[in-house]
Amino acid sequence: MTQSVVVQVGQCGNQIGCRFWNLVLREHANVNKKGIYDEALSNFFRNVDTRYSDGHGINLTKGLIRTLKARAVLIDMEEGVVNELLQGPLRDVFDSKQLISDVSGSANNWAVGYKQYGNQYRDQILNILRKTAEHCDSLQCFFLIHSMGGGTGSGLGTYVLSLLEDEFPEVYRFVTAVYPSAEDDVITSPYNSVLAMKELTEHADCVLPIENQSLVDIVNKINQMAGTGKMASTIKLQSTLISSQTEVKRQEKPFDAMNNIVANLLLNLTSSSRFEGSLNMDLNEITMNLVPFPRLHYLVSSLTPLYTLADVNIPTRRLDQMFTDAFSKDHQLMHADPKRNLYLACALMVRGNVLISDLRRNIERLKPSLQFVSWNREGWKTSLCSIPPVGHTHSLLALANNTCVKSTFTDLKDRFVKLYKKKAHIHHYLHIDGMEQSCFTEATDSLTSLIEEYNQLDATKGQIINNVPRLSIAM
């Protein structure tokens, strides 16, 4: 069994991380009734016997659960969120040696996070990453969670990403990056996002871009469905994507509902690594099957269903609707419409009591409405995990490598150019040691090149390429 480490950076990254650890514990508690430390738990947790006086404890590989410690690294340049985690219900899950914090923050400035704090905390970050990796028998993946709009998430987050590539080149790097909306409160968020994009394109294996505004829209949609109409009485409120699904009494915070959606995305993404199923998908299969070009590793994600109805029977019609919704623009975690754009590849990760025949039937049903690139018409990857999310009978995570992501990137570039033409706030960046004007031009060139690569693929839409030349073996 392989292990994964979650690296949560900045306020947004740590808040999403908090929701993830809460839900993943809930999920394993629902399955693991006997309190035995098993392979499923070992994916994200160490089992530590803390009775020893050296203060470090001993890692136990089997037997009863003693003290679970998350395979996590917590980084933030403000103390607030990290301190809240260490004082909250999950305080025993985290080790104080796993965190790095400061007090002054990054002032919503990518350069402060990347150039200043990156250099200042480099050795400390590396030390914690190495120690966390040493506790793993077979480290497969780092999951980096951060936002793109602020200073710590975008700057220090992408600095950590480059460190991971240098220090652990053979370990996969999956990034969950939350993109700011056009009306973001942080005026410099276009700078931060474009500067961070260059790093994500160069150093990540897979990026799951998520837009703040899409999360807001989905939360509003769920609340509307749960509060009005014929379905209101049958929706199980504790089984929506935005519910915390926890017994712990706590006051819901403004972003909890949105963060729960992202946490559920990560739960479903890793379900095949943690639980058994008739058709499991390893994380390395995602990069192998969904990323045909190294730079084009941005995957559009969608989650269905958004809620579970009170009855437990699943008529075929409702199951089919789950697959249909996964390709609807209303269920995407970005403002994008994949059905109107070109698919390079697509993965369907199903959980619960769904048959392989249902999966295949729905793929055949949906195929005619989806446009796949000519050289990968059968570019589907599927998985079936037998354990559904808590409170649900079934769920589906769809990951699409689709050219529709370019619309988000184009909008981001336009907002960047609008600021940069006026040289607005540039001086806040250039006074940081190591930050030069060329960093801005290189970042925009990288983003422009990325958009152009998607445009070139989009230009092939509808074309049928015959007699594709094969590789010839040199004699």
XYZ file of C-alpha atoms in Angstrom:
475
model
C 0.000 0.000 0.000
C 1.273 3.444 -0.931
C 1.112 6.624 1.152
C 0.323 10.239 0.324
C 1.259 13.479 2.085
C -0.973 16.571 2.134
C 0.841 19.917 2.048
C -1.564 22.749 2.897
C -0.260 26.280 2.368
C -1.833 29.610 3.302
C -5.186 30.442 4.833
C -7.269 28.854 2.074
C -5.092 25.740 1.869
C -5.279 25.133 5.614
C -9.020 25.754 5.814
C -9.648 23.237 3.019
C -7.177 20.889 4.681
C -9.119 21.136 7.941
C -12.339 20.107 6.190
C -10.525 17.281 4.366
C -9.076 15.729 7.530
C -12.420 16.021 9.265
C -14.231 14.223 6.441
C -11.574 11.577 5.824
C -11.627 10.604 9.524
C -15.401 10.434 9.380
C -15.229 8.238 6.294
C -12.758 5.755 7.795
C -14.654 5.651 11.107
C -17.765 4.696 9.160
C -15.953 1.755 7.541
C -13.459 0.715 10.205
C -15.755 -0.374 13.042
C -13.166 -2.446 14.940
C -10.579 0.310 15.416
C -7.850 -1.625 13.616
C -5.036 0.247 11.872
C -5.340 -1.071 8.323
C -3.871 -0.329 4.895
C -6.685 2.081 4.072
C -5.846 4.254 7.089
C -2.105 4.054 6.426
C -2.581 5.975 3.184
C -3.045 9.281 5.031
C -2.324 8.447 8.695
C 0.434 7.106 10.919
C -0.469 5.002 13.946
C 1.704 6.264 16.804
C 2.192 4.828 20.267
C 2.820 7.975 22.333
C 3.437 6.199 25.653
C 7.190 6.464 25.250
C 9.010 9.217 27.124
C 11.101 10.506 24.225
C 8.084 12.492 23.075
C 8.203 11.186 19.504
C 6.381 7.897 19.945
C 6.784 4.791 17.838
C 5.097 4.115 14.492
C 2.960 0.979 14.617
C 2.329 -0.842 11.338
C -0.594 -2.974 12.517
C -2.854 -3.696 15.459
C -5.278 -1.451 17.314
C -5.364 2.259 16.623
C -3.371 4.145 19.266
C -2.995 7.747 18.104
C -3.566 8.695 14.485
C -1.264 11.367 13.092
C -2.009 12.920 9.721
C 0.615 12.706 6.989
C 0.435 16.461 6.569
C 2.574 19.580 6.456
C 0.895 22.841 7.508
C 2.390 26.130 6.317
C 1.026 29.633 6.781
C 2.672 33.000 7.286
C -0.137 34.085 9.594
C -0.843 32.235 12.820
C -4.631 32.451 12.892
C -5.828 29.417 10.918
C -3.013 27.080 11.999
C -3.521 27.968 15.680
C -7.238 27.378 15.255
C -6.508 23.900 13.896
C -4.212 23.095 16.792
C -6.830 24.208 19.309
C -9.824 22.657 17.555
C -11.361 19.154 17.522
C -8.587 17.867 15.223
C -5.716 19.088 17.404
C -4.533 15.552 18.264
C -4.311 14.596 14.588
C -1.552 17.110 13.886
C 1.949 17.135 15.274
C 3.337 20.565 16.160
C 6.563 19.515 14.413
C 4.601 19.358 11.143
C 3.839 23.069 10.921
C 5.554 26.302 9.978
C 4.002 29.691 10.687
C 4.905 33.353 10.950
C 2.975 36.360 12.194
C 3.210 39.077 9.556
C 1.627 37.385 6.511
C 2.591 37.874 2.859
C 0.647 41.081 2.219
C -1.196 39.530 -0.778
C 2.109 39.602 -2.625
C 3.457 36.609 -4.573
C 7.012 37.966 -4.333
C 6.880 38.081 -0.518
C 5.691 34.479 -0.383
C 8.004 33.066 -3.054
C 11.145 35.192 -2.893
C 11.206 36.340 0.727
C 9.574 33.601 2.809
C 10.655 30.896 0.387
C 14.323 31.696 0.945
C 13.828 32.360 4.643
C 12.066 29.074 5.422
C 13.589 26.832 2.746
C 15.687 24.661 5.051
C 12.931 24.350 7.637
C 10.371 23.343 5.001
C 12.746 20.788 3.495
C 13.483 19.328 6.910
C 9.795 18.807 7.682
C 9.100 17.365 4.220
C 11.978 14.905 4.569
C 10.882 13.789 8.034
C 7.303 13.329 6.841
C 8.539 11.298 3.869
C 10.699 9.131 6.132
C 7.556 7.950 7.923
C 6.237 6.527 4.616
C 7.089 3.028 3.385
C 6.111 3.815 -0.202
C 5.458 7.522 -0.750
C 3.491 7.939 -3.951
C 2.091 11.460 -4.012
C 2.170 14.935 -2.517
C -1.177 16.743 -2.543
C -0.581 20.494 -2.448
C -3.587 22.645 -1.494
C -3.386 26.425 -1.895
C -5.081 29.471 -3.352
C -3.853 31.533 -6.287
C -5.019 34.985 -5.234
C -3.197 35.633 -1.961
C 0.499 35.990 -1.224
C 1.297 32.930 0.882
C -0.792 30.453 -1.103
C 0.358 31.604 -4.535
C 3.942 32.515 -3.647
C 5.087 30.156 -0.912
C 2.752 27.451 -2.231
C 4.438 27.357 -5.629
C 7.868 27.674 -3.999
C 7.121 24.504 -2.035
C 6.021 22.862 -5.299
C 9.428 23.531 -6.876
C 11.132 22.168 -3.736
C 9.080 18.979 -4.009
C 10.203 18.486 -7.601
C 13.872 19.012 -6.692
C 13.845 16.886 -3.539
C 11.369 14.150 -4.538
C 11.439 13.999 -8.366
C 9.926 10.491 -8.481
C 6.924 11.341 -6.274
C 3.777 12.634 -8.002
C 2.744 16.229 -7.353
C -1.013 16.831 -7.479
C -2.077 20.438 -6.910
C -5.515 21.683 -5.896
C -5.418 25.394 -6.744
C -8.306 27.742 -5.914
C -8.557 30.573 -8.454
C -9.982 33.989 -7.480
C -13.144 35.338 -9.037
C -13.145 38.433 -11.234
C -14.596 40.462 -8.337
C -11.963 39.289 -5.871
C -11.269 41.592 -2.908
C -7.498 41.284 -3.441
C -6.689 43.824 -6.156
C -3.337 42.205 -6.925
C -4.792 38.697 -7.334
C -4.279 38.724 -11.152
C -0.539 39.302 -10.612
C -0.326 36.575 -7.992
C -2.297 34.098 -10.076
C -0.340 34.574 -13.308
C 3.020 34.434 -11.500
C 1.870 31.227 -9.775
C 0.556 29.756 -13.039
C 4.051 29.686 -14.503
C 5.241 27.574 -11.564
C 2.245 25.223 -11.758
C 2.811 24.674 -15.474
C 6.494 23.908 -14.986
C 6.543 21.874 -11.765
C 3.210 20.067 -11.227
C 2.195 16.660 -12.567
C -1.528 17.394 -12.314
C -3.407 20.554 -11.389
C -7.066 20.602 -10.376
C -8.061 24.251 -10.881
C -11.115 25.340 -8.899
C -12.808 28.707 -9.232
C -14.169 30.493 -6.181
C -17.213 31.712 -8.075
C -18.118 28.189 -9.192
C -18.047 27.032 -5.573
C -20.311 29.941 -4.589
C -22.759 29.045 -7.376
C -22.874 25.372 -6.379
C -23.440 26.229 -2.697
C -26.279 28.577 -3.666
C -27.794 25.909 -5.907
C -27.748 23.278 -3.145
C -29.241 25.697 -0.618
C -31.942 26.674 -3.079
C -32.854 23.044 -3.812
C -32.867 22.161 -0.112
C -35.004 25.147 0.808
C -37.674 25.305 -1.867
C -39.586 23.222 -4.327
C -40.864 19.637 -4.371
C -37.464 18.129 -3.557
C -36.936 20.067 -0.332
C -38.638 17.470 1.858
C -36.715 14.521 0.391
C -33.165 15.914 0.314
C -31.036 14.629 3.193
C -29.446 17.817 4.454
C -26.544 15.942 6.076
C -25.731 14.287 2.762
C -25.058 17.306 0.606
C -21.604 18.162 -0.666
C -21.588 21.266 1.503
C -22.464 19.600 4.821
C -19.665 18.885 7.267
C -21.086 15.413 8.049
C -19.664 15.533 11.536
C -20.911 14.868 15.030
C -18.668 17.610 16.423
C -20.698 20.634 17.467
C -19.101 23.637 15.879
C -20.177 26.915 14.374
C -20.135 26.849 10.589
C -17.814 29.446 9.089
C -18.565 31.425 5.905
C -16.299 29.352 3.652
C -16.959 25.940 5.222
C -19.580 24.966 2.648
C -17.256 25.836 -0.239
C -14.289 24.122 1.398
C -16.352 20.965 1.937
C -16.837 20.672 -1.831
C -13.070 20.759 -2.411
C -12.532 18.300 0.454
C -15.050 15.922 -1.144
C -13.158 16.222 -4.424
C -9.974 15.034 -2.684
C -11.863 12.252 -0.882
C -13.196 10.870 -4.148
C -9.873 11.331 -5.930
C -8.100 9.160 -3.353
C -10.897 6.642 -2.723
C -9.369 3.976 -4.975
C -6.065 4.302 -3.136
C -7.770 3.759 0.218
C -10.596 1.300 -0.384
C -11.254 -1.823 -2.399
C -13.289 -1.893 -5.563
C -13.993 -3.953 -8.634
C -12.140 -1.484 -10.841
C -9.627 0.579 -8.898
C -7.615 3.454 -10.349
C -4.201 4.334 -8.979
C -3.033 7.950 -8.908
C -0.253 7.204 -11.393
C -2.921 6.046 -13.866
C -4.473 9.530 -13.789
C -1.288 11.208 -14.972
C -0.535 8.375 -17.396
C -3.950 8.384 -19.067
C -5.157 11.964 -18.732
C -2.022 13.994 -19.476
C -0.848 13.384 -23.072
C 1.303 16.554 -23.069
C 3.397 17.502 -20.001
C 2.325 21.161 -19.860
C -1.369 20.461 -20.467
C -1.986 18.881 -17.076
C -4.931 21.032 -15.929
C -7.951 18.810 -15.233
C -11.496 20.154 -14.982
C -13.402 18.427 -12.191
C -17.089 17.924 -11.447
C -18.878 16.170 -8.587
C -22.294 14.514 -8.598
C -24.727 14.130 -7.027
C -24.818 17.357 -5.068
C -27.131 15.731 -2.540
C -28.705 12.365 -1.639
C -32.452 11.856 -1.509
C -34.026 10.293 1.563
C -34.980 7.027 -0.153
C -32.241 4.455 -0.698
C -33.436 2.924 -3.957
C -31.562 4.111 -7.037
C -33.698 3.891 -10.161
C -31.749 3.682 -13.418
C -33.048 7.100 -14.429
C -31.465 8.763 -11.389
C -28.175 6.925 -11.883
C -28.065 8.030 -15.511
C -28.781 11.586 -14.405
C -25.661 11.482 -12.217
C -23.527 10.770 -15.291
C -25.337 13.416 -17.335
C -24.827 16.029 -14.609
C -21.086 15.307 -14.493
C -20.786 16.797 -17.992
C -23.135 19.708 -17.357
C -21.536 23.133 -16.998
C -23.548 23.712 -13.789
C -21.640 20.954 -11.984
C -18.108 21.929 -13.010
C -15.811 23.347 -10.351
C -14.738 25.929 -12.933
C -16.777 28.278 -15.071
C -16.449 26.133 -18.170
C -18.562 24.080 -20.548
C -16.586 20.967 -21.518
C -19.295 19.701 -23.881
C -18.671 22.688 -26.169
C -14.931 22.116 -26.222
C -12.458 19.373 -27.014
C -11.644 16.444 -24.724
C -8.099 15.108 -24.658
C -9.091 12.454 -22.116
C -11.624 11.871 -19.356
C -11.712 9.856 -16.114
C -14.849 8.748 -14.295
C -14.292 7.775 -10.659
C -17.443 6.128 -9.317
C -18.114 5.161 -5.703
C -20.864 3.019 -4.210
C -23.280 0.411 -5.488
C -22.834 0.998 -9.211
C -22.220 -1.829 -11.676
C -19.553 -1.868 -14.371
C -22.352 -2.404 -16.887
C -24.002 0.870 -15.707
C -20.697 2.661 -16.150
C -20.113 1.331 -19.661
C -23.705 1.925 -20.706
C -23.543 5.583 -19.676
C -20.234 6.138 -21.461
C -21.765 4.776 -24.678
C -24.855 6.950 -24.112
C -22.818 10.131 -23.620
C -20.156 9.564 -26.286
C -22.105 11.083 -29.222
C -22.503 14.411 -27.356
C -18.796 14.746 -26.449
C -16.008 15.785 -28.793
C -12.749 13.900 -28.275
C -9.467 14.696 -30.001
C -9.095 12.618 -33.183
C -6.130 10.586 -31.949
C -7.784 9.587 -28.661
C -11.424 8.817 -29.409
C -11.502 6.152 -26.700
C -9.721 8.315 -24.134
C -11.716 7.118 -21.129
C -10.375 5.930 -17.799
C -12.791 4.481 -15.248
C -12.773 3.276 -11.666
C -15.304 1.710 -9.320
C -14.759 1.946 -5.569
C -17.182 -0.098 -3.484
C -17.225 2.304 -0.498
C -19.505 5.337 -1.064
C -19.027 8.685 0.711
C -20.658 8.938 4.142
C -24.389 9.510 3.808
C -24.448 8.711 0.103
C -25.294 5.561 -1.803
C -23.188 6.504 -4.802
C -21.119 9.378 -6.186
C -19.131 10.338 -9.247
C -16.025 12.449 -9.738
C -15.298 13.322 -13.354
C -11.842 14.607 -14.323
C -11.557 16.006 -17.822
C -8.496 17.169 -19.703
C -10.468 19.585 -21.826
C -9.587 22.721 -23.769
C -12.371 24.608 -21.941
C -9.835 25.566 -19.236
C -8.379 28.124 -21.624
C -11.359 30.450 -21.061
C -10.432 30.802 -17.375
C -6.786 31.306 -18.272
C -7.663 33.890 -20.937
C -9.846 35.856 -18.504
C -7.027 35.741 -15.952
C -4.527 37.022 -18.488
C -6.860 39.856 -19.502
C -7.212 40.978 -15.884
C -3.432 40.790 -15.482
C -2.785 42.892 -18.604
C -5.332 45.490 -17.507
C -3.384 46.047 -14.279
C 0.063 45.674 -15.775
C -0.533 48.273 -18.504
C -0.958 50.869 -15.772
C 1.998 49.418 -13.813
C -0.430 49.412 -10.875
C 1.095 48.187 -7.598
C 4.213 46.887 -9.375
C 6.500 48.681 -6.906
C 5.206 46.465 -4.067
C 6.687 43.481 -5.898
C 9.908 44.968 -7.238
C 11.212 46.081 -3.840
C 11.477 42.419 -2.754
C 15.002 41.002 -3.172
C 15.257 38.759 -6.215
C 12.053 40.039 -7.834
C 12.560 41.657 -11.228
C 10.317 43.031 -13.950
C 11.277 40.067 -16.117
C 9.365 37.786 -13.729
C 6.132 39.402 -14.931
C 6.946 39.124 -18.632
C 8.116 35.516 -18.290
C 4.915 34.618 -16.453
C 2.687 36.201 -19.113
C 4.717 34.569 -21.900
C 4.261 31.191 -20.213
C 0.502 31.713 -19.871
C 0.180 32.986 -23.454
C 2.033 29.921 -24.707
C -0.223 27.625 -22.672
C -3.380 29.248 -24.055
C -1.990 28.946 -27.595
C -1.369 25.216 -27.106
C -5.028 24.781 -26.174
C -6.079 26.927 -29.166
C -4.068 24.741 -31.525
C -5.814 21.642 -30.207
C -9.204 23.337 -30.438
C -8.483 24.109 -34.093
C -8.444 20.359 -34.800
C -12.010 19.938 -33.504
C -14.087 17.963 -35.950
C -11.123 16.935 -38.060
C -10.554 13.290 -38.873
C -6.902 12.443 -39.287
C -6.284 9.345 -41.396
C -3.052 7.428 -41.849
C -1.386 8.784 -38.751
C 2.356 8.147 -39.213
C 3.798 5.543 -36.874
C 7.150 5.683 -35.173
C 9.782 3.828 -37.165
C 12.543 1.891 -35.468
C 16.025 3.040 -36.437
C 18.192 0.127 -37.552
